[in-house]
Amino acid sequence: MNREVRVRFAPSPTGPLHIGGVRTALYNYLFAKKHGGKMLLRIEDTDQKRFVPGAEEYISEALEWIGIKIDEGTQIGGPHAPYRQSERKHIYRQYAEKLIADGNAYYAFDTDQELEEMRKRLEAAKVVAPSYNSITRMQMKNSLTLPDDEVKRKLAAGEPYVIRLKVPRKEEIRLHDLVRGWVMVHSSSIDDKVLMKSDGMPTYHLANVVDDHLMQITHVIRGEEWLPSAPLHVLLYKFLGWEESMPQFAHLPLLLKPDGNGKLSKRDADAGGFPVFPLDWKDPQTGEIYMGFREQGYLPEAITNFLALLGWNPGTEQELFTMDELIENFSIERISKAGAKFDINKAKWFNQQYLRKIPDTELAQTLKKQLEEKKIPHSSYNMEKIVSLIKERIVFHSDVWKEALFFFIAPQQFDPESVRTKWSSEAANIIAEFKKALNNLTDIKAENIKTILHQTAESSGLKIGKVLPALRLAITGAIAGPDLMAIIEILGKDETIARINYALQNINHKIPT
RNA sequence: GGCCCGUUCGUCUAGGGGUUAGGACAUCAGAUUUUCAUUCUGGUAACAGGGGUUCGAUUCCCCUACGGGCUACCA
C-alpha cells in the first residue's frame, strides 16, 4: 500500500481555535510535508446549534499566521470539495442506510424523556454503566424491537428518529495507534452510538469516517480525547467494507494546565495572564475577549517552534527549528505519550530567540509603525541604532516602543525613590561640568562622550559609578537601560543638554542623610 | 463508578538491563558591564511506590497509587 500521504485537520467552528488544536494542525502538516503529501482542512460543522459565525475564518487565519499551508480545503477547494460537512449532508445518508441494510445499524424512535427514563431505570437497578447497548436496545423503541410495518409507518409519517450503530455484543476490537501501539477494547464497553441525528445531520463518528474514506485520508492525527471512540471508528470502517484502506491512527498527548491538573483552558490563560489562542477573538454572543499570541507580541515562528517541541522531540539537542527543519526532522515515532504541561516561560524564551534574529532594519520599521499608532512624535533619530540598542532587552515584538519611549519623550518628573538612592549634590555638580564639556565636544561619539565624562568625574575625585546612574536618571528618567553613552550619541548634543538642564532645575538637590 | 491512556529534575524532555541518568526553560551563585538586561562560568534539582524476572532494574512484567481523557441526537 504505497499511497500518497494525505492528512486532514478537522476542527469544528464553535469558537476560536485552541492552541492545542493549532499543535494538532501543525503535527499533521509536518507529517504530510515530510512525506511529500497533502494537508486538508475540513470543517466539521455538523452541530448546527454550536455553530459560531466567524469561527471558520478564524481557523484559516490562525493556520496561515502560524505558517501552515493548506493543499485542499474550504477556502481553496480541491478534488473532494466541498470540505464543509454541512455542505456534504446529502452524502452521509446512503452510508447509514447501507449499514441498516446490512444489519449493522437501526432506526431508533426514542424520545429524550424515554432515554432519560432508561438511564434512571438502569441507575436504580445499579447497572454500572447505563447506556444504549446490545442489551438495553431490546427494551427501547427501535427497528429491532418494533414490527416492520410500524417502523415503516413511523418513517412515512415523518416521526423523528435517529440511526444508531448496532455494536456487536461480544467482540474484541484491536486498534494499532502509531504513538501508543496496540489498544484493545471490548465491544461491550461501547454503546450504540448515534450515527444520524434527528435533524438529518450525521454525528462526528459517521461523518468523519465517511469523509476520511472519501477524501482518501491515510493518517488520522488527532488529540487523545478521540482515543476512546477510535475503536468505534474501526468498527465503522469494517462495516462499511473499507477496512483495507482504513487510515492509520495517531493520538496526540494533550496540552495540560501549567499547574497540574486537566486540559489547558481559557481559564488558565486568564488566570496566568497569557494567551492560549493564536489570535485575538471576541465572542459574538457573549462579547467575551480571548487574547491571542499574535496580539500579545509573539512571533509565529516562535509559537511554531514552541508547539512543535511540546510532545515531540528530534532526539538531538537542537532547540531552534525553522518550519523546514521541523518538516525534515519530524516523525510520529518520536511523539511522546504523556500529556505536556503548558509552560509559558518556554514560549517567551523562544520568542526572545526569534526576536533577536529579526534584522535591525525591519525592527526599525516596526518601531516607527508602533510610534505612529501610539501617536508619539518621533524625530529624525536613527531608528536602527535605537533598535539595536534595545533589541536584547525585550521579549515581545510589541514592546519595542515601550523600551524606546524615553528617546522620544524627555523625562518630565523623576521617581523620588530613584532620586533618593542615585542623586547627590556632588553628582549634580559633575553633571553640570559634564554638560559644559559636552557642549565643547565636536564629535558626538559614544567613546568621546565616555572620555569626557571620565575626565570630569576624575578631576573632582568622584568615582564614575557615583555619577553615571544620576546622569542616566537625568537623561532617561530611569535608573536602568542600555548603554548611556550610546543613548547620548543618538540623542545628540542639544537634546542631551536640554534634558540635563531640566533635571538640574527640577530634581531636589537636598539629599536626606 | 465504568472503559481507555499515561507517570524521568519545578517544567519540556533525552536515555535505556550495568550511565557521574544528558540537554533546554525556570531558579540560585560567580564573572563581565556605568545600571538593568544580555553574555559567560558554575551550582541545586528527577527515574511515583511495592512485588517479581535477572548476577544486576530507572529501563522488562504484574499490582497499587496518582494524573489525565472519554462516558450526549458535542466535536
Short mmCIF file of N, CA and C in Angstrom, two decimals, chain A residues 119-271:
data_model
loop_
_atom_site.label_atom_id
_atom_site.label_comp_id
_atom_site.label_asym_id
_atom_site.label_seq_id
_atom_site.Cartn_x
_atom_site.Cartn_y
_atom_site.Cartn_z
N ARG A 119 -32.15 5.65 31.55
CA ARG A 119 -30.96 5.88 32.37
C ARG A 119 -31.30 5.78 33.86
N LYS A 120 -32.40 6.37 34.20
CA LYS A 120 -32.82 6.34 35.61
C LYS A 120 -33.11 4.90 36.05
N ARG A 121 -33.80 4.18 35.18
CA ARG A 121 -34.14 2.80 35.49
C ARG A 121 -32.87 1.97 35.71
N LEU A 122 -31.90 2.18 34.83
CA LEU A 122 -30.67 1.41 34.93
C LEU A 122 -29.88 1.79 36.19
N GLU A 123 -29.89 3.07 36.47
CA GLU A 123 -29.17 3.52 37.66
C GLU A 123 -29.81 2.93 38.91
N ALA A 124 -31.16 2.94 38.92
CA ALA A 124 -31.87 2.38 40.06
C ALA A 124 -31.56 0.89 40.21
N ALA A 125 -31.35 0.23 39.08
CA ALA A 125 -31.04 -1.19 39.12
C ALA A 125 -29.55 -1.43 39.35
N LYS A 126 -28.87 -0.36 39.67
CA LYS A 126 -27.43 -0.43 39.97
C LYS A 126 -26.59 -0.99 38.81
N VAL A 127 -26.99 -0.65 37.61
CA VAL A 127 -26.19 -1.03 36.46
C VAL A 127 -24.96 -0.13 36.42
N VAL A 128 -23.78 -0.75 36.27
CA VAL A 128 -22.56 0.05 36.38
C VAL A 128 -22.40 1.16 35.34
N ALA A 129 -22.68 0.81 34.10
CA ALA A 129 -22.54 1.83 33.07
C ALA A 129 -23.79 1.92 32.21
N PRO A 130 -24.77 2.70 32.63
CA PRO A 130 -26.02 2.76 31.89
C PRO A 130 -25.79 3.29 30.47
N SER A 131 -26.18 2.53 29.50
CA SER A 131 -26.04 3.02 28.13
C SER A 131 -26.98 2.28 27.19
N TYR A 132 -27.13 2.83 26.03
CA TYR A 132 -27.94 2.25 24.96
C TYR A 132 -27.03 1.25 24.28
N ASN A 133 -27.18 -0.03 24.61
CA ASN A 133 -26.24 -1.01 24.06
C ASN A 133 -26.93 -2.30 23.66
N SER A 134 -26.15 -3.31 23.43
CA SER A 134 -26.68 -4.56 22.91
C SER A 134 -27.76 -5.17 23.80
N ILE A 135 -27.73 -4.86 25.07
CA ILE A 135 -28.76 -5.41 25.97
C ILE A 135 -29.96 -4.49 26.07
N THR A 136 -29.68 -3.23 26.36
CA THR A 136 -30.79 -2.31 26.60
C THR A 136 -31.57 -1.95 25.34
N ARG A 137 -30.95 -2.05 24.20
CA ARG A 137 -31.67 -1.66 22.97
C ARG A 137 -32.93 -2.51 22.75
N MET A 138 -32.96 -3.70 23.32
CA MET A 138 -34.12 -4.55 23.13
C MET A 138 -35.33 -4.09 23.94
N GLN A 139 -35.11 -3.16 24.86
CA GLN A 139 -36.24 -2.63 25.61
C GLN A 139 -36.68 -1.25 25.09
N MET A 140 -36.04 -0.82 24.02
CA MET A 140 -36.31 0.53 23.55
C MET A 140 -37.13 0.50 22.26
N LYS A 141 -37.54 1.71 21.82
CA LYS A 141 -38.37 1.80 20.62
C LYS A 141 -37.48 1.95 19.39
N ASN A 142 -37.22 0.85 18.71
CA ASN A 142 -36.38 0.94 17.52
C ASN A 142 -36.75 -0.14 16.52
N SER A 143 -36.10 -0.11 15.37
CA SER A 143 -36.48 -1.04 14.32
C SER A 143 -36.07 -2.47 14.63
N LEU A 144 -35.42 -2.66 15.75
CA LEU A 144 -35.08 -4.01 16.19
C LEU A 144 -36.22 -4.61 17.02
N THR A 145 -36.94 -3.74 17.71
CA THR A 145 -37.99 -4.22 18.62
C THR A 145 -39.39 -4.04 18.04
N LEU A 146 -39.54 -3.02 17.20
CA LEU A 146 -40.87 -2.72 16.64
C LEU A 146 -41.13 -3.59 15.41
N PRO A 147 -42.41 -3.93 15.17
CA PRO A 147 -42.74 -4.67 13.94
C PRO A 147 -42.41 -3.83 12.70
N ASP A 148 -42.04 -4.50 11.64
CA ASP A 148 -41.63 -3.82 10.40
C ASP A 148 -42.64 -2.79 9.91
N ASP A 149 -43.92 -3.18 9.93
CA ASP A 149 -44.91 -2.25 9.38
C ASP A 149 -45.04 -1.00 10.24
N GLU A 150 -44.81 -1.14 11.55
CA GLU A 150 -44.88 0.05 12.39
C GLU A 150 -43.69 0.97 12.12
N VAL A 151 -42.54 0.37 11.92
CA VAL A 151 -41.35 1.16 11.56
C VAL A 151 -41.61 1.92 10.28
N LYS A 152 -42.15 1.23 9.30
CA LYS A 152 -42.44 1.85 8.01
C LYS A 152 -43.43 3.00 8.17
N ARG A 153 -44.43 2.73 8.99
CA ARG A 153 -45.46 3.72 9.21
C ARG A 153 -44.87 4.98 9.87
N LYS A 154 -44.08 4.77 10.90
CA LYS A 154 -43.45 5.89 11.61
C LYS A 154 -42.56 6.71 10.65
N LEU A 155 -41.77 6.00 9.87
CA LEU A 155 -40.89 6.66 8.92
C LEU A 155 -41.69 7.49 7.92
N ALA A 156 -42.76 6.85 7.39
CA ALA A 156 -43.60 7.51 6.39
C ALA A 156 -44.31 8.72 6.99
N ALA A 157 -44.66 8.60 8.27
CA ALA A 157 -45.37 9.70 8.94
C ALA A 157 -44.43 10.83 9.33
N GLY A 158 -43.16 10.61 9.10
CA GLY A 158 -42.19 11.67 9.41
C GLY A 158 -41.90 11.82 10.89
N GLU A 159 -42.09 10.77 11.62
CA GLU A 159 -41.72 10.84 13.05
C GLU A 159 -40.20 10.97 13.19
N PRO A 160 -39.79 11.76 14.18
CA PRO A 160 -38.34 11.94 14.33
C PRO A 160 -37.65 10.64 14.75
N TYR A 161 -36.50 10.43 14.18
CA TYR A 161 -35.74 9.22 14.53
C TYR A 161 -34.25 9.50 14.38
N VAL A 162 -33.48 8.62 14.96
CA VAL A 162 -32.04 8.65 14.73
C VAL A 162 -31.63 7.29 14.20
N ILE A 163 -30.43 7.24 13.64
CA ILE A 163 -29.90 5.93 13.23
C ILE A 163 -28.74 5.60 14.17
N ARG A 164 -28.84 4.44 14.78
CA ARG A 164 -27.80 4.02 15.72
C ARG A 164 -27.00 2.85 15.18
N LEU A 165 -25.74 2.82 15.55
CA LEU A 165 -24.88 1.71 15.16
C LEU A 165 -25.22 0.51 16.04
N LYS A 166 -25.33 -0.65 15.41
CA LYS A 166 -25.60 -1.86 16.18
C LYS A 166 -24.25 -2.49 16.55
N VAL A 167 -23.79 -2.11 17.70
CA VAL A 167 -22.47 -2.58 18.12
C VAL A 167 -22.55 -4.05 18.53
N PRO A 168 -21.67 -4.89 18.01
CA PRO A 168 -21.71 -6.32 18.34
C PRO A 168 -21.58 -6.52 19.86
N ARG A 169 -22.24 -7.57 20.31
CA ARG A 169 -22.27 -7.83 21.75
C ARG A 169 -20.90 -8.22 22.29
N LYS A 170 -20.28 -9.17 21.64
CA LYS A 170 -19.02 -9.68 22.15
C LYS A 170 -17.99 -9.65 21.03
N GLU A 171 -17.14 -8.69 21.09
CA GLU A 171 -16.08 -8.63 20.07
C GLU A 171 -14.91 -7.84 20.60
N GLU A 172 -13.74 -8.36 20.37
CA GLU A 172 -12.53 -7.67 20.78
C GLU A 172 -12.12 -6.77 19.62
N ILE A 173 -12.06 -5.47 19.87
CA ILE A 173 -11.66 -4.57 18.79
C ILE A 173 -10.22 -4.15 19.01
N ARG A 174 -9.40 -4.42 18.02
CA ARG A 174 -7.98 -4.08 18.11
C ARG A 174 -7.68 -2.87 17.25
N LEU A 175 -6.84 -2.04 17.77
CA LEU A 175 -6.53 -0.81 17.05
C LEU A 175 -5.04 -0.53 17.22
N HIS A 176 -4.35 -0.34 16.11
CA HIS A 176 -2.93 -0.01 16.23
C HIS A 176 -2.73 1.49 16.13
N ASP A 177 -2.32 2.07 17.24
CA ASP A 177 -2.07 3.50 17.26
C ASP A 177 -0.58 3.75 17.07
N LEU A 178 -0.26 4.70 16.20
CA LEU A 178 1.14 4.97 15.86
C LEU A 178 1.94 5.50 17.05
N VAL A 179 1.29 6.12 17.99
CA VAL A 179 2.09 6.57 19.14
C VAL A 179 1.94 5.66 20.35
N ARG A 180 0.85 4.94 20.44
CA ARG A 180 0.63 4.12 21.64
C ARG A 180 0.75 2.62 21.45
N GLY A 181 0.87 2.17 20.21
CA GLY A 181 0.91 0.73 19.99
C GLY A 181 -0.49 0.14 19.97
N TRP A 182 -0.59 -1.14 20.26
CA TRP A 182 -1.89 -1.80 20.20
C TRP A 182 -2.78 -1.39 21.35
N VAL A 183 -4.01 -1.04 21.00
CA VAL A 183 -5.00 -0.73 22.02
C VAL A 183 -6.17 -1.69 21.80
N MET A 184 -6.56 -2.36 22.87
CA MET A 184 -7.63 -3.35 22.77
C MET A 184 -8.86 -2.88 23.55
N VAL A 185 -10.01 -2.96 22.90
CA VAL A 185 -11.23 -2.57 23.59
C VAL A 185 -12.31 -3.62 23.30
N HIS A 186 -13.09 -3.92 24.31
CA HIS A 186 -14.17 -4.88 24.09
C HIS A 186 -15.43 -4.12 23.64
N SER A 187 -16.09 -4.70 22.67
CA SER A 187 -17.27 -4.03 22.10
C SER A 187 -18.36 -3.80 23.15
N SER A 188 -18.38 -4.61 24.19
CA SER A 188 -19.42 -4.45 25.21
C SER A 188 -19.28 -3.12 25.96
N SER A 189 -18.11 -2.50 25.85
CA SER A 189 -17.95 -1.23 26.55
C SER A 189 -18.30 -0.03 25.66
N ILE A 190 -18.70 -0.35 24.44
CA ILE A 190 -19.10 0.74 23.53
C ILE A 190 -20.62 0.75 23.42
N ASP A 191 -21.22 1.92 23.44
CA ASP A 191 -22.68 1.97 23.30
C ASP A 191 -23.10 2.13 21.84
N ASP A 192 -24.36 1.98 21.60
CA ASP A 192 -24.89 2.10 20.24
C ASP A 192 -24.92 3.57 19.85
N LYS A 193 -23.82 4.04 19.37
CA LYS A 193 -23.69 5.46 19.07
C LYS A 193 -24.66 5.93 17.98
N VAL A 194 -25.17 7.11 18.16
CA VAL A 194 -26.00 7.72 17.14
C VAL A 194 -25.11 8.07 15.94
N LEU A 195 -25.56 7.70 14.77
CA LEU A 195 -24.81 7.97 13.53
C LEU A 195 -25.44 9.13 12.76
N MET A 196 -26.79 9.06 12.71
CA MET A 196 -27.52 10.15 12.06
C MET A 196 -28.45 10.77 13.09
N LYS A 197 -28.43 12.06 13.19
CA LYS A 197 -29.25 12.75 14.17
C LYS A 197 -30.65 13.00 13.60
N SER A 198 -31.57 13.36 14.48
CA SER A 198 -32.94 13.54 14.01
C SER A 198 -33.08 14.75 13.09
N ASP A 199 -32.09 15.62 13.07
CA ASP A 199 -32.16 16.76 12.15
C ASP A 199 -31.59 16.40 10.77
N GLY A 200 -31.24 15.14 10.60
CA GLY A 200 -30.74 14.73 9.30
C GLY A 200 -29.24 14.87 9.12
N MET A 201 -28.57 15.42 10.13
CA MET A 201 -27.12 15.56 10.06
C MET A 201 -26.46 14.32 10.65
N PRO A 202 -25.32 13.98 10.11
CA PRO A 202 -24.58 12.87 10.71
C PRO A 202 -23.90 13.34 12.00
N THR A 203 -23.55 12.42 12.87
CA THR A 203 -22.71 12.81 14.00
C THR A 203 -21.26 12.76 13.54
N TYR A 204 -20.40 13.23 14.39
CA TYR A 204 -18.96 13.22 14.10
C TYR A 204 -18.50 11.84 13.66
N HIS A 205 -18.96 10.81 14.39
CA HIS A 205 -18.45 9.46 14.16
C HIS A 205 -18.65 9.00 12.72
N LEU A 206 -19.85 9.20 12.22
CA LEU A 206 -20.15 8.78 10.86
C LEU A 206 -19.46 9.70 9.85
N ALA A 207 -19.63 10.97 10.04
CA ALA A 207 -19.13 11.95 9.07
C ALA A 207 -17.62 11.84 8.90
N ASN A 208 -16.96 11.67 10.02
CA ASN A 208 -15.51 11.63 9.99
C ASN A 208 -14.99 10.39 9.26
N VAL A 209 -15.63 9.26 9.49
CA VAL A 209 -15.21 8.03 8.82
C VAL A 209 -15.53 8.10 7.32
N VAL A 210 -16.71 8.55 7.00
CA VAL A 210 -17.10 8.65 5.59
C VAL A 210 -16.18 9.62 4.85
N ASP A 211 -15.98 10.78 5.43
CA ASP A 211 -15.15 11.79 4.75
C ASP A 211 -13.70 11.36 4.64
N ASP A 212 -13.18 10.79 5.70
CA ASP A 212 -11.79 10.33 5.64
C ASP A 212 -11.61 9.29 4.55
N HIS A 213 -12.61 8.45 4.42
CA HIS A 213 -12.52 7.44 3.37
C HIS A 213 -12.63 8.07 1.99
N LEU A 214 -13.65 8.90 1.82
CA LEU A 214 -13.86 9.54 0.52
C LEU A 214 -12.68 10.46 0.13
N MET A 215 -12.13 11.09 1.09
CA MET A 215 -11.03 12.02 0.81
C MET A 215 -9.68 11.32 0.82
N GLN A 216 -9.73 10.02 0.95
CA GLN A 216 -8.52 9.18 0.88
C GLN A 216 -7.44 9.57 1.88
N ILE A 217 -7.94 9.80 3.09
CA ILE A 217 -7.00 10.14 4.16
C ILE A 217 -6.21 8.90 4.56
N THR A 218 -4.91 9.05 4.68
CA THR A 218 -4.07 7.90 5.01
C THR A 218 -3.71 7.85 6.49
N HIS A 219 -3.66 9.04 7.11
CA HIS A 219 -3.28 9.07 8.52
C HIS A 219 -4.18 10.04 9.28
N VAL A 220 -4.78 9.54 10.35
CA VAL A 220 -5.60 10.39 11.19
C VAL A 220 -4.78 10.77 12.41
N ILE A 221 -4.37 12.03 12.45
CA ILE A 221 -3.56 12.51 13.58
C ILE A 221 -4.43 13.48 14.34
N ARG A 222 -4.80 13.12 15.55
CA ARG A 222 -5.73 13.96 16.30
C ARG A 222 -5.44 13.84 17.79
N GLY A 223 -6.17 14.60 18.60
CA GLY A 223 -5.92 14.63 20.03
C GLY A 223 -6.33 13.35 20.74
N GLU A 224 -5.76 13.15 21.90
CA GLU A 224 -6.00 11.93 22.67
C GLU A 224 -7.46 11.79 23.10
N GLU A 225 -8.19 12.90 23.12
CA GLU A 225 -9.59 12.80 23.54
C GLU A 225 -10.41 11.93 22.60
N TRP A 226 -9.84 11.61 21.44
CA TRP A 226 -10.54 10.77 20.48
C TRP A 226 -10.23 9.30 20.63
N LEU A 227 -9.27 9.00 21.45
CA LEU A 227 -8.84 7.61 21.58
C LEU A 227 -9.98 6.68 22.00
N PRO A 228 -10.81 7.06 22.97
CA PRO A 228 -11.88 6.16 23.37
C PRO A 228 -12.87 5.85 22.26
N SER A 229 -13.05 6.74 21.31
CA SER A 229 -14.02 6.44 20.25
C SER A 229 -13.35 5.88 19.00
N ALA A 230 -12.05 5.76 19.02
CA ALA A 230 -11.35 5.21 17.86
C ALA A 230 -11.78 3.77 17.53
N PRO A 231 -11.97 2.92 18.54
CA PRO A 231 -12.44 1.56 18.23
C PRO A 231 -13.78 1.57 17.50
N LEU A 232 -14.62 2.51 17.88
CA LEU A 232 -15.91 2.66 17.22
C LEU A 232 -15.71 2.97 15.74
N HIS A 233 -14.75 3.82 15.48
CA HIS A 233 -14.47 4.19 14.09
C HIS A 233 -13.93 2.99 13.32
N VAL A 234 -13.12 2.20 13.98
CA VAL A 234 -12.59 0.99 13.35
C VAL A 234 -13.75 0.06 12.96
N LEU A 235 -14.70 -0.04 13.87
CA LEU A 235 -15.89 -0.86 13.61
C LEU A 235 -16.63 -0.34 12.37
N LEU A 236 -16.75 0.96 12.29
CA LEU A 236 -17.43 1.58 11.15
C LEU A 236 -16.70 1.28 9.83
N TYR A 237 -15.40 1.38 9.83
CA TYR A 237 -14.63 1.06 8.63
C TYR A 237 -14.90 -0.38 8.20
N LYS A 238 -14.96 -1.23 9.21
CA LYS A 238 -15.18 -2.65 8.93
C LYS A 238 -16.57 -2.87 8.32
N PHE A 239 -17.59 -2.29 8.96
CA PHE A 239 -18.96 -2.48 8.50
C PHE A 239 -19.18 -1.87 7.12
N LEU A 240 -18.47 -0.81 6.85
CA LEU A 240 -18.65 -0.15 5.56
C LEU A 240 -17.81 -0.83 4.47
N GLY A 241 -17.02 -1.80 4.88
CA GLY A 241 -16.20 -2.54 3.91
C GLY A 241 -14.95 -1.80 3.49
N TRP A 242 -14.47 -0.92 4.34
CA TRP A 242 -13.31 -0.10 3.99
C TRP A 242 -12.07 -0.45 4.80
N GLU A 243 -12.09 -1.61 5.37
CA GLU A 243 -11.00 -1.99 6.27
C GLU A 243 -9.64 -1.93 5.60
N GLU A 244 -9.61 -2.32 4.33
CA GLU A 244 -8.33 -2.37 3.61
C GLU A 244 -7.66 -1.01 3.52
N SER A 245 -8.47 0.02 3.32
CA SER A 245 -7.88 1.35 3.11
C SER A 245 -8.03 2.23 4.36
N MET A 246 -8.33 1.60 5.49
CA MET A 246 -8.50 2.38 6.71
C MET A 246 -7.23 3.17 7.03
N PRO A 247 -7.41 4.45 7.39
CA PRO A 247 -6.21 5.23 7.72
C PRO A 247 -5.53 4.71 8.99
N GLN A 248 -4.30 5.09 9.15
CA GLN A 248 -3.60 4.77 10.39
C GLN A 248 -3.88 5.87 11.39
N PHE A 249 -3.91 5.49 12.66
CA PHE A 249 -4.24 6.46 13.69
C PHE A 249 -3.03 6.86 14.52
N ALA A 250 -3.01 8.11 14.90
CA ALA A 250 -2.00 8.59 15.84
C ALA A 250 -2.71 9.56 16.79
N HIS A 251 -2.79 9.21 18.04
CA HIS A 251 -3.46 10.06 19.01
C HIS A 251 -2.45 10.82 19.85
N LEU A 252 -2.52 12.12 19.73
CA LEU A 252 -1.54 13.02 20.33
C LEU A 252 -1.80 13.27 21.83
N PRO A 253 -0.73 13.37 22.61
CA PRO A 253 -0.92 13.69 24.03
C PRO A 253 -1.52 15.08 24.16
N LEU A 254 -2.26 15.27 25.24
CA LEU A 254 -2.96 16.54 25.44
C LEU A 254 -2.04 17.63 25.99
N LEU A 255 -2.47 18.86 25.79
CA LEU A 255 -1.78 20.00 26.39
C LEU A 255 -2.48 20.29 27.72
N LEU A 256 -1.70 20.24 28.78
CA LEU A 256 -2.26 20.35 30.13
C LEU A 256 -2.06 21.72 30.76
N LYS A 257 -2.85 21.97 31.77
CA LYS A 257 -2.71 23.20 32.57
C LYS A 257 -1.29 23.33 33.12
N PRO A 258 -0.81 24.55 33.28
CA PRO A 258 0.56 24.74 33.79
C PRO A 258 0.74 24.21 35.21
N ASP A 259 -0.31 24.28 36.01
CA ASP A 259 -0.12 23.90 37.40
C ASP A 259 -0.67 22.53 37.72
N GLY A 260 -0.73 21.69 36.74
CA GLY A 260 -1.03 20.31 37.08
C GLY A 260 -2.21 19.67 36.43
N ASN A 261 -3.43 19.95 36.86
CA ASN A 261 -4.49 19.03 36.50
C ASN A 261 -5.45 19.49 35.41
N GLY A 262 -5.57 18.67 34.41
CA GLY A 262 -6.60 18.90 33.41
C GLY A 262 -6.12 19.55 32.13
N LYS A 263 -7.02 19.54 31.20
CA LYS A 263 -6.76 20.14 29.89
C LYS A 263 -6.59 21.64 30.03
N LEU A 264 -5.70 22.16 29.25
CA LEU A 264 -5.46 23.60 29.23
C LEU A 264 -6.72 24.33 28.76
N SER A 265 -7.10 25.36 29.50
CA SER A 265 -8.33 26.06 29.14
C SER A 265 -8.15 27.58 29.15
N LYS A 266 -9.19 28.26 28.72
CA LYS A 266 -9.18 29.72 28.71
C LYS A 266 -9.02 30.26 30.13
N ARG A 267 -9.60 29.57 31.08
CA ARG A 267 -9.47 30.00 32.48
C ARG A 267 -8.02 30.11 32.91
N ASP A 268 -7.23 29.10 32.51
CA ASP A 268 -5.82 29.10 32.86
C ASP A 268 -5.13 30.30 32.26
N ALA A 269 -5.52 30.58 31.04
CA ALA A 269 -4.94 31.70 30.33
C ALA A 269 -5.23 33.00 31.08
N ASP A 270 -6.49 33.20 31.42
CA ASP A 270 -6.88 34.43 32.09
C ASP A 270 -6.20 34.54 33.45
N ALA A 271 -6.15 33.40 34.16
CA ALA A 271 -5.53 33.40 35.48
C ALA A 271 -4.04 33.68 35.39
#
